[in-house]
PDB file of C-alpha atoms in Angstrom:
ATOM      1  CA  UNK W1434       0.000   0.000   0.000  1.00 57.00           C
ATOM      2  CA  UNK W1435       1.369   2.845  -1.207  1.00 78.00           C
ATOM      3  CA  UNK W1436      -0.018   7.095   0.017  1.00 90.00           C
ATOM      4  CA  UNK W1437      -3.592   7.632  -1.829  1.00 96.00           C
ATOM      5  CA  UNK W1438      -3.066   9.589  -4.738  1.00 97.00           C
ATOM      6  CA  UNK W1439      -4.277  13.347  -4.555  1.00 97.00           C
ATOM      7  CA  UNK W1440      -4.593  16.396  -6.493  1.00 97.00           C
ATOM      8  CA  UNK W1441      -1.288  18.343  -5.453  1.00 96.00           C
ATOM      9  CA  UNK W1442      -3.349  21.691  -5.737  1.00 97.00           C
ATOM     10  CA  UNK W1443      -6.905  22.866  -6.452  1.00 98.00           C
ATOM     11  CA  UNK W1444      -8.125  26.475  -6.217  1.00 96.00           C
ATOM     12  CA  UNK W1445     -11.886  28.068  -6.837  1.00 96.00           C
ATOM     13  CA  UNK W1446     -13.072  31.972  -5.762  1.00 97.00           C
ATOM     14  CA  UNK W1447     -15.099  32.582  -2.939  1.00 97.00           C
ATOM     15  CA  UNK W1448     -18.637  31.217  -3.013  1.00 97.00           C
ATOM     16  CA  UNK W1449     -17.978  29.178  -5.380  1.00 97.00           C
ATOM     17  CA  UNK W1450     -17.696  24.967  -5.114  1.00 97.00           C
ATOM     18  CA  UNK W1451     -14.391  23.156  -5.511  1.00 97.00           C
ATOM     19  CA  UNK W1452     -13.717  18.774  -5.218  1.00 98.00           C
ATOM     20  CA  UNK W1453     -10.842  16.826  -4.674  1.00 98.00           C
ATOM     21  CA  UNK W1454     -10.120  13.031  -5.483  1.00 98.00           C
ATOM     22  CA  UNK W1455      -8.614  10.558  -3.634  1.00 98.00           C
ATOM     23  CA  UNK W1456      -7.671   7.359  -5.689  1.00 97.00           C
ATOM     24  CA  UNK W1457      -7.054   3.705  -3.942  1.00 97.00           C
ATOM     25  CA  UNK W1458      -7.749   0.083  -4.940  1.00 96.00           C
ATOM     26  CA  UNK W1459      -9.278  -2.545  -4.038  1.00 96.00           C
ATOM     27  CA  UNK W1460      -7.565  -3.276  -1.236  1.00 95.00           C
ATOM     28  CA  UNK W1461      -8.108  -0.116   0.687  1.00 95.00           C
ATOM     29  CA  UNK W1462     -10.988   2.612  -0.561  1.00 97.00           C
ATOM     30  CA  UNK W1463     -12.320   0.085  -3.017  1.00 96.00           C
ATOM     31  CA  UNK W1464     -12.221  -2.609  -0.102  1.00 95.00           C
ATOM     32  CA  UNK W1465     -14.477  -0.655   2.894  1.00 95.00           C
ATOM     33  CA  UNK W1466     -16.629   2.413   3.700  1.00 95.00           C
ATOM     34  CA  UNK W1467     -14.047   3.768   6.224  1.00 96.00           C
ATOM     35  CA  UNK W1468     -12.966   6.570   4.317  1.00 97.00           C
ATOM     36  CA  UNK W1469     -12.223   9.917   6.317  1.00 97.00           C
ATOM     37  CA  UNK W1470     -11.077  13.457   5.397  1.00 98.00           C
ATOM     38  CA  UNK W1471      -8.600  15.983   7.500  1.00 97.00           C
ATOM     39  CA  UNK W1472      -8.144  20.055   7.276  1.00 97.00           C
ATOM     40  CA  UNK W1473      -4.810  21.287   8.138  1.00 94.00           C
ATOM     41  CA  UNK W1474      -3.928  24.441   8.341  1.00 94.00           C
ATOM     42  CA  UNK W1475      -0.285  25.530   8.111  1.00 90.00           C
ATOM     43  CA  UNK W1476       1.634  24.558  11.347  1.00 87.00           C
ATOM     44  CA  UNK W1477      -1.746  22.708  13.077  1.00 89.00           C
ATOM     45  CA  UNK W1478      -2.989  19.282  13.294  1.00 89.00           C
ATOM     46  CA  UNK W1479      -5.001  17.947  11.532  1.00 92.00           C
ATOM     47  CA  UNK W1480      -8.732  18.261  12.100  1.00 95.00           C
ATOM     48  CA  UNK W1481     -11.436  15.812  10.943  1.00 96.00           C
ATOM     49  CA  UNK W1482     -13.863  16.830   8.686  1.00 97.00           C
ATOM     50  CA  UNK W1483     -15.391  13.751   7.029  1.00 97.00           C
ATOM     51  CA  UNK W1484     -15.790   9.949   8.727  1.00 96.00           C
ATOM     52  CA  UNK W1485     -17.291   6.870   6.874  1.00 96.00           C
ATOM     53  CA  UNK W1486     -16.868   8.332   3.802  1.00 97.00           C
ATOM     54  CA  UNK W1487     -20.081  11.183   3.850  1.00 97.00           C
ATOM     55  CA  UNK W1488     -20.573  11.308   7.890  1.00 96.00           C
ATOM     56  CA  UNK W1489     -19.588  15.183   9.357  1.00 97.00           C
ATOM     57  CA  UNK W1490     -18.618  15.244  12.954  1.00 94.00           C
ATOM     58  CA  UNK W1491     -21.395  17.033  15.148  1.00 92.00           C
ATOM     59  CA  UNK W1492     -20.690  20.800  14.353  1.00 92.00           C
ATOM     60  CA  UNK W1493     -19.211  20.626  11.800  1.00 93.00           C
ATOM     61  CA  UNK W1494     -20.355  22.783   8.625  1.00 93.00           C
ATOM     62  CA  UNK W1495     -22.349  20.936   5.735  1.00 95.00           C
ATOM     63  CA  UNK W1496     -20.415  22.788   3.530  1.00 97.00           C
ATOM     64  CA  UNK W1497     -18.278  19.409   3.266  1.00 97.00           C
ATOM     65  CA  UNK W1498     -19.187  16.829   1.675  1.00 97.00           C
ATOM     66  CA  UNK W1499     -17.774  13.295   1.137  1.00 97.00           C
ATOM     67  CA  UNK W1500     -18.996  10.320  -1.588  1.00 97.00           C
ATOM     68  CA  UNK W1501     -17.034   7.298  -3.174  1.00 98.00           C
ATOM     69  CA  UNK W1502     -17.447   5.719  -6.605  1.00 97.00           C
ATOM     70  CA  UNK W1503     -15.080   2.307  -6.770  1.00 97.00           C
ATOM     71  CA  UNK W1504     -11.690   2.743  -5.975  1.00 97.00           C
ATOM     72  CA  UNK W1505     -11.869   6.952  -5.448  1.00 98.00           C
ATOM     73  CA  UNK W1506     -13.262   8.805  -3.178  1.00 98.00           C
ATOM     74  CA  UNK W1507     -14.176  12.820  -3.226  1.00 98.00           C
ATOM     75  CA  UNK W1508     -14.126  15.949  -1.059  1.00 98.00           C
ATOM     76  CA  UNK W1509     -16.460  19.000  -1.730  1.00 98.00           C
ATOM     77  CA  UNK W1510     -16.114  21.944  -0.529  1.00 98.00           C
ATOM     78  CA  UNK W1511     -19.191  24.336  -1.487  1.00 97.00           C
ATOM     79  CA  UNK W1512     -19.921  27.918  -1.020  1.00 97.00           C
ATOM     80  CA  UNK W1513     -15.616  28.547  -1.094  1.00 97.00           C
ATOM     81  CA  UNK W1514     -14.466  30.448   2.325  1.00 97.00           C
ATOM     82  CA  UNK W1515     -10.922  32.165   2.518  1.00 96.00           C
ATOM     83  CA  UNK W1516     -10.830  29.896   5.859  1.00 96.00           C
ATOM     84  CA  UNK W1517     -11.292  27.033   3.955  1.00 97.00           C
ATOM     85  CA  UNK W1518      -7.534  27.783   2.401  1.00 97.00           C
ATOM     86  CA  UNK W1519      -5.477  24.689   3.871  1.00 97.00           C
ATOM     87  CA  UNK W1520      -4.593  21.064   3.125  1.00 96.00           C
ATOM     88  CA  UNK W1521      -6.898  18.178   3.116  1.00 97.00           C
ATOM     89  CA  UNK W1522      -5.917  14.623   3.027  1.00 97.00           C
ATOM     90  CA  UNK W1523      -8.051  11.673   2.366  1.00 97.00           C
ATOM     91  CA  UNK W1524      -7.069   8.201   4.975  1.00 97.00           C
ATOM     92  CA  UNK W1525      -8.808   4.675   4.274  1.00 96.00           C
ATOM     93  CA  UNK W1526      -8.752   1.642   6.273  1.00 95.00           C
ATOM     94  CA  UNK W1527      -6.789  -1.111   4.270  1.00 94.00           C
ATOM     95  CA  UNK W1528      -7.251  -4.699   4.006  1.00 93.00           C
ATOM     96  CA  UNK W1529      -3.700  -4.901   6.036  1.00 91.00           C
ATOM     97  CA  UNK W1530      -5.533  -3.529   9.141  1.00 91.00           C
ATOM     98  CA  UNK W1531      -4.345  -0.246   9.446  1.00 92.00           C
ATOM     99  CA  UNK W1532      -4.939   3.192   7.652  1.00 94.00           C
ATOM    100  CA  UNK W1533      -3.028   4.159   5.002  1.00 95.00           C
ATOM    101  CA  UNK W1534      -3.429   8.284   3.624  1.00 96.00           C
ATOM    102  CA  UNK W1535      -3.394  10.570   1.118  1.00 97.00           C
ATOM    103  CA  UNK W1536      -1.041  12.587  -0.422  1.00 95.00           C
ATOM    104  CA  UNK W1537      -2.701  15.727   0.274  1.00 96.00           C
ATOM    105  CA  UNK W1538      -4.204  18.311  -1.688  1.00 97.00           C
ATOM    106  CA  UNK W1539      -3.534  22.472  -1.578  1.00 97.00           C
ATOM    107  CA  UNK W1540      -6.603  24.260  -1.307  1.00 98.00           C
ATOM    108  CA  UNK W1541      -6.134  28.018  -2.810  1.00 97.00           C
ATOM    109  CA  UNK W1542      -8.916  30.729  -2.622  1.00 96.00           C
ATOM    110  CA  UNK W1543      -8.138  33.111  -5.106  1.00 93.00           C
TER     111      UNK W1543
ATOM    112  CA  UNK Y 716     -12.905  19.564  25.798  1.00 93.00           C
ATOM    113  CA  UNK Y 717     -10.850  16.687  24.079  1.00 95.00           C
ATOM    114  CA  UNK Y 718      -7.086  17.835  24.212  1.00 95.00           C
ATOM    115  CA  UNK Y 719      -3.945  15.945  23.383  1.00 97.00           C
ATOM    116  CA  UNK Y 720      -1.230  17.636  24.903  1.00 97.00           C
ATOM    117  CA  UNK Y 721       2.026  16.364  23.247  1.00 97.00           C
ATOM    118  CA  UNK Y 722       5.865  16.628  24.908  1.00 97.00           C
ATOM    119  CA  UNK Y 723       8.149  19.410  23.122  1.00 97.00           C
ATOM    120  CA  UNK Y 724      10.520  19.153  20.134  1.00 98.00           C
ATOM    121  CA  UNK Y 725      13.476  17.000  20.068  1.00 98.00           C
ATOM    122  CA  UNK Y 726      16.954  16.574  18.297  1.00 98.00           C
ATOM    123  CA  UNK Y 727      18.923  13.782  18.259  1.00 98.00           C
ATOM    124  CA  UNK Y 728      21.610  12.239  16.533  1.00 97.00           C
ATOM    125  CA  UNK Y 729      21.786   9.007  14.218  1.00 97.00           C
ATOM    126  CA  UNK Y 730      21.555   5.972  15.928  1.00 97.00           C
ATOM    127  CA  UNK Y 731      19.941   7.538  19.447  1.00 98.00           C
ATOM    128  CA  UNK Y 732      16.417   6.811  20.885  1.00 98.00           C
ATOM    129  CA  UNK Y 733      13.697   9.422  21.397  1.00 98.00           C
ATOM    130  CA  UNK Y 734      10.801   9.522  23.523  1.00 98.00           C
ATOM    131  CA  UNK Y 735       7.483  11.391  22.567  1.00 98.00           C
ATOM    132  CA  UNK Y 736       4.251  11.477  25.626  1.00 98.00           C
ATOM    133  CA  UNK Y 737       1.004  12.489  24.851  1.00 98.00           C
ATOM    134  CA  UNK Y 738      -1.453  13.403  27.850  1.00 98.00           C
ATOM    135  CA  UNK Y 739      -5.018  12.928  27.513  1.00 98.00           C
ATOM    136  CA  UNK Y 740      -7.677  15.296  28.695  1.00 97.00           C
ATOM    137  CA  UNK Y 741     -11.330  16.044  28.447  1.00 97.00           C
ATOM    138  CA  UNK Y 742     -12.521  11.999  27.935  1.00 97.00           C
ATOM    139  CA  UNK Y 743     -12.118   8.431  29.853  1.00 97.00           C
ATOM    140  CA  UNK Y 744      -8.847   7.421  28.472  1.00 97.00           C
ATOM    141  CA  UNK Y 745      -9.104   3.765  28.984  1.00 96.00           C
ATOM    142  CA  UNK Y 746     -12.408   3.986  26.054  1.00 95.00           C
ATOM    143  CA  UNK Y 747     -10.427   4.927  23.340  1.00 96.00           C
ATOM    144  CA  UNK Y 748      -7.574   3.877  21.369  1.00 96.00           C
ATOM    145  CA  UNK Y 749      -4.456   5.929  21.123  1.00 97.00           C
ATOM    146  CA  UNK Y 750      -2.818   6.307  17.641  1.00 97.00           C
ATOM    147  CA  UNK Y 751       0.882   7.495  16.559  1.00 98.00           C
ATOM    148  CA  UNK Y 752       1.328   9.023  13.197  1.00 97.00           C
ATOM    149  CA  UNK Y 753       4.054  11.026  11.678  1.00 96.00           C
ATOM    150  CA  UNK Y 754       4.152  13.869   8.630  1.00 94.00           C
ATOM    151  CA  UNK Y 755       7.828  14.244   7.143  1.00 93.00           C
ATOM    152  CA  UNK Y 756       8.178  17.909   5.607  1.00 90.00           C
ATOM    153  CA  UNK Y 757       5.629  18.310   2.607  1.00 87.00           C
ATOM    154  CA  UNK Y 758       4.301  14.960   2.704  1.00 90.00           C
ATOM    155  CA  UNK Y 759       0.826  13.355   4.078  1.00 92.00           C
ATOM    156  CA  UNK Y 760       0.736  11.415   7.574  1.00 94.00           C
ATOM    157  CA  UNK Y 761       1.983   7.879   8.031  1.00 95.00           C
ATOM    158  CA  UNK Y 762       0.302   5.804  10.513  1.00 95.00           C
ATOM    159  CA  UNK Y 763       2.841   4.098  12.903  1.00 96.00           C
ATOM    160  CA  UNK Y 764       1.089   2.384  15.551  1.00 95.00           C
ATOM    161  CA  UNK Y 765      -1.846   2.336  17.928  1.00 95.00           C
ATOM    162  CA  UNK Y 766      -2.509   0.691  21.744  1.00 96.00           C
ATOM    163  CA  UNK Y 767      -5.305  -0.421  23.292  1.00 95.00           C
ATOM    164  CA  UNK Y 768      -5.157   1.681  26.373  1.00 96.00           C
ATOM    165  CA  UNK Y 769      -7.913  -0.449  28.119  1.00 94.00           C
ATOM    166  CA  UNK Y 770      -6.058  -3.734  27.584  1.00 93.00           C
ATOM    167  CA  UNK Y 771      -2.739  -2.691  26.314  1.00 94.00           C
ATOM    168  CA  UNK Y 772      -2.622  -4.731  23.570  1.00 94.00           C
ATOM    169  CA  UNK Y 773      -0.472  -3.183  20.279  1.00 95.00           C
ATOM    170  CA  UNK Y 774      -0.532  -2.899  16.808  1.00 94.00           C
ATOM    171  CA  UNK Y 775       2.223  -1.564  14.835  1.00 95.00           C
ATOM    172  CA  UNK Y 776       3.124  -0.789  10.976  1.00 93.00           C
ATOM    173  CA  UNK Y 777       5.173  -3.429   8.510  1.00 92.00           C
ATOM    174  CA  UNK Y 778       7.781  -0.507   8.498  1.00 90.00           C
ATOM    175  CA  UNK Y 779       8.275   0.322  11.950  1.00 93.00           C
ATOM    176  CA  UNK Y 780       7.724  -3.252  13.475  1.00 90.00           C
ATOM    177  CA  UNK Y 781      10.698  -3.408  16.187  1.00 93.00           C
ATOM    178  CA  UNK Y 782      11.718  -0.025  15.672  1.00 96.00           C
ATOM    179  CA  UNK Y 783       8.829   1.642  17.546  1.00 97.00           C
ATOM    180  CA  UNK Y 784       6.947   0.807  21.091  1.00 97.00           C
ATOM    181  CA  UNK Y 785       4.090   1.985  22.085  1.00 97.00           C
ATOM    182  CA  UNK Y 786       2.964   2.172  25.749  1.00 97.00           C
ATOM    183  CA  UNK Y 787       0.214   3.800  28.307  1.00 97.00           C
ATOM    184  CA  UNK Y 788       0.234   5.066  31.794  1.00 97.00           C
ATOM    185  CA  UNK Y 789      -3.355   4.607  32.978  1.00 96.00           C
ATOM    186  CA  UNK Y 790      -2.973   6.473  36.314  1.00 97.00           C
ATOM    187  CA  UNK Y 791      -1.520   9.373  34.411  1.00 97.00           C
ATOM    188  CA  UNK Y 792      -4.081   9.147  30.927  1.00 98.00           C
ATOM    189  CA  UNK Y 793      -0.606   9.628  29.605  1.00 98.00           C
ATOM    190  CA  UNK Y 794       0.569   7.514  26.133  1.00 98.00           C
ATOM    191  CA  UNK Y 795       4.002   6.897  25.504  1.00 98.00           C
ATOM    192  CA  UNK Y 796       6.123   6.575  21.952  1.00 98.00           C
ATOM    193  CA  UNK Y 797       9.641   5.358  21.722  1.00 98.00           C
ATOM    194  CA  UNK Y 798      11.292   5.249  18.700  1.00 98.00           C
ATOM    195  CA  UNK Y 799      14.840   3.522  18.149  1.00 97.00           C
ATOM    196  CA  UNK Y 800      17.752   3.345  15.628  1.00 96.00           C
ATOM    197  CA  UNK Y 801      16.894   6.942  14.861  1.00 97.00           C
ATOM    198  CA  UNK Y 802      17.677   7.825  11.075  1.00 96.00           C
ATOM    199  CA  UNK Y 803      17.928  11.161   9.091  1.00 95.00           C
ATOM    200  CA  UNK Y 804      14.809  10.273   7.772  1.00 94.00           C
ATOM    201  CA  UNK Y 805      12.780   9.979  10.706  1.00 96.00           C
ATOM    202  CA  UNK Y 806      13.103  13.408  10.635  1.00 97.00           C
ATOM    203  CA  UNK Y 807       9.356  14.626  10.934  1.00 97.00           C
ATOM    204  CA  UNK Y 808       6.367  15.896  13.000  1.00 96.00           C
ATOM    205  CA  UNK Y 809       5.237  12.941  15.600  1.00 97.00           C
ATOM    206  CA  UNK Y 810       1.279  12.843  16.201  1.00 97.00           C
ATOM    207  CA  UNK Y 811      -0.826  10.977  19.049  1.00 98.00           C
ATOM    208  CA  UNK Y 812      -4.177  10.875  17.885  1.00 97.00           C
ATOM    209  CA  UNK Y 813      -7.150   9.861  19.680  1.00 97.00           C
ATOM    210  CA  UNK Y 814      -8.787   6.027  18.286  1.00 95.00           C
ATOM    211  CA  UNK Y 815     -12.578   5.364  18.233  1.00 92.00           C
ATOM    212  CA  UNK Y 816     -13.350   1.400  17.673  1.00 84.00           C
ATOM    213  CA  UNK Y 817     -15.287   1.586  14.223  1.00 81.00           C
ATOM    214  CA  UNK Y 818     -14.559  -2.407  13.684  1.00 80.00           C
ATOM    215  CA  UNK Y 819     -12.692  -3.245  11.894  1.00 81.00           C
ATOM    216  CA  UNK Y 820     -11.046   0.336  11.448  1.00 85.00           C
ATOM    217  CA  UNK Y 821     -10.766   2.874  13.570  1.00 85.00           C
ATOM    218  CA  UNK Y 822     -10.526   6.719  13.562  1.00 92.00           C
ATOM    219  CA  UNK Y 823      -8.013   9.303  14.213  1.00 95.00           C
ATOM    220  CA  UNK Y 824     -10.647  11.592  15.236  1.00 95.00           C
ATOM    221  CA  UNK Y 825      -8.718  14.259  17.370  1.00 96.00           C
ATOM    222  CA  UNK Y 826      -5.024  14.934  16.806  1.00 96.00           C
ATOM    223  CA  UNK Y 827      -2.632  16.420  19.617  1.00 96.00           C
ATOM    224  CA  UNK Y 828      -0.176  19.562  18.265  1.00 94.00           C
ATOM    225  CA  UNK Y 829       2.304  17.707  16.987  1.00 96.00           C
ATOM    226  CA  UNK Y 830       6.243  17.596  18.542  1.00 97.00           C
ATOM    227  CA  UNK Y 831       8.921  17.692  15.665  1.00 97.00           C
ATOM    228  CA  UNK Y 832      12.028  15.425  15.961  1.00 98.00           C
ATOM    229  CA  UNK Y 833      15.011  16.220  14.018  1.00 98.00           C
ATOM    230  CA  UNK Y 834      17.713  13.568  13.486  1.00 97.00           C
ATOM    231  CA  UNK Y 835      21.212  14.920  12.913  1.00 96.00           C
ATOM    232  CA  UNK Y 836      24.641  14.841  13.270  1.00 94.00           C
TER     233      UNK Y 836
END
């Protein structure tokens, strides 16, 4: 198992909506419904965002969304907020046990 | 609150030992999971190991299997990392993370701040 391959960089304006892939196999996104999505900003930890591939943590704004097709899963981000300007990366559970994660994406907002 | 306060930033030389604690606050440690995870510059998190910190019973990653011990101090909700053999490229932020039990999988679902080892000569 090798990192889940991401976007390096995606950018949109404010207000607008932007997504981001995440691509596995079979073994690991393809495999279960135990995909998850973080937010870090520069210098923090990371911060959940997305569990169980849609699920939002209680509070958390429904600006994010999560869904998975096959062997890829996706991150949107609607109504754009300068805020939202950070890295996201995508983790699965893998049919080795453990998580494995993604290479993580640069979110711009022009 | 939830808060995973992590020990401070380390340097140490090839071949040396370093120790990373992570103190639990704001839930009953003993029903979750603790995680370890690390982020080298520029790069996504790795997933290194977890402990049962009911139980104590350990899991650890292909690539760090023998290299890396995990271990709890209940009276203290305090988790403990130790990392051996120390190479240039373990050069990276360590995370504890805090597991809930999804079975089969679990999930990192809060993070403490991070503490940054450097390995150098």
């Amino acid at each position: 198992h090798s990192a889940l391959t991401q976007p390096a960089s995606v950018s949109g304006s404010p207000g607008q909506s932007i997504t981001i892939s995440c691509s596995g196999t079979s073994s690991d996104i393809g495999a279960y419904n135990f995909v998850s999505w973080f937010q870090q900003h520069p210098g923090k930890a990371p911060q959940l965002i997305i569990f169980d591939v849609s699920n939002r943590p209680s509070g958390l704004s429904d600006r994010f969304s999560g869904s998975k097709s096959g062997n890829t899963a996706s991150l949107t981000i609607s109504g754009l907020q300068a805020d939202d300007e950070a890295d996201y990366y995508c983790s699965s559970y893998t049919t080795k046990k453990s998580p494995i994660f993604g290479t993580g994406t640069k979110v711009t907002v022009l | 609150q939830v808060q995973l306060v992590q020990s401070g930033a380390e340097v140490k030389k090839p071949g040396a030992s370093v120790r990373v604690s992570c103190k639990a606050s704001g839930y009953t440690f003993t029903n979750y999971g603790i995680s370890w995870l690390r982020q080298a510059p520029g790069q996504g998190p790795e997933w290194m190991g977890w402990i049962n910190t009911y139980d104590g019973n350990t899991k650890y990653a292909q690539n760090f299997q023998g290299r890396v011990t995990v271990t709890t101090d209940t009276s203290t909700s305090t988790a403990y990392m130790d990392v051996s053999s120390l190479r240039s490229d373990d050069t990276a932020v360590y995370y504890c993370a805090r597991d809930v039990n999804l079975a089969p999988a679990t999930l990192q679902d809060y993070w403490g701040r991070g503490t940054l080892v450097t390995v150098s000569s």
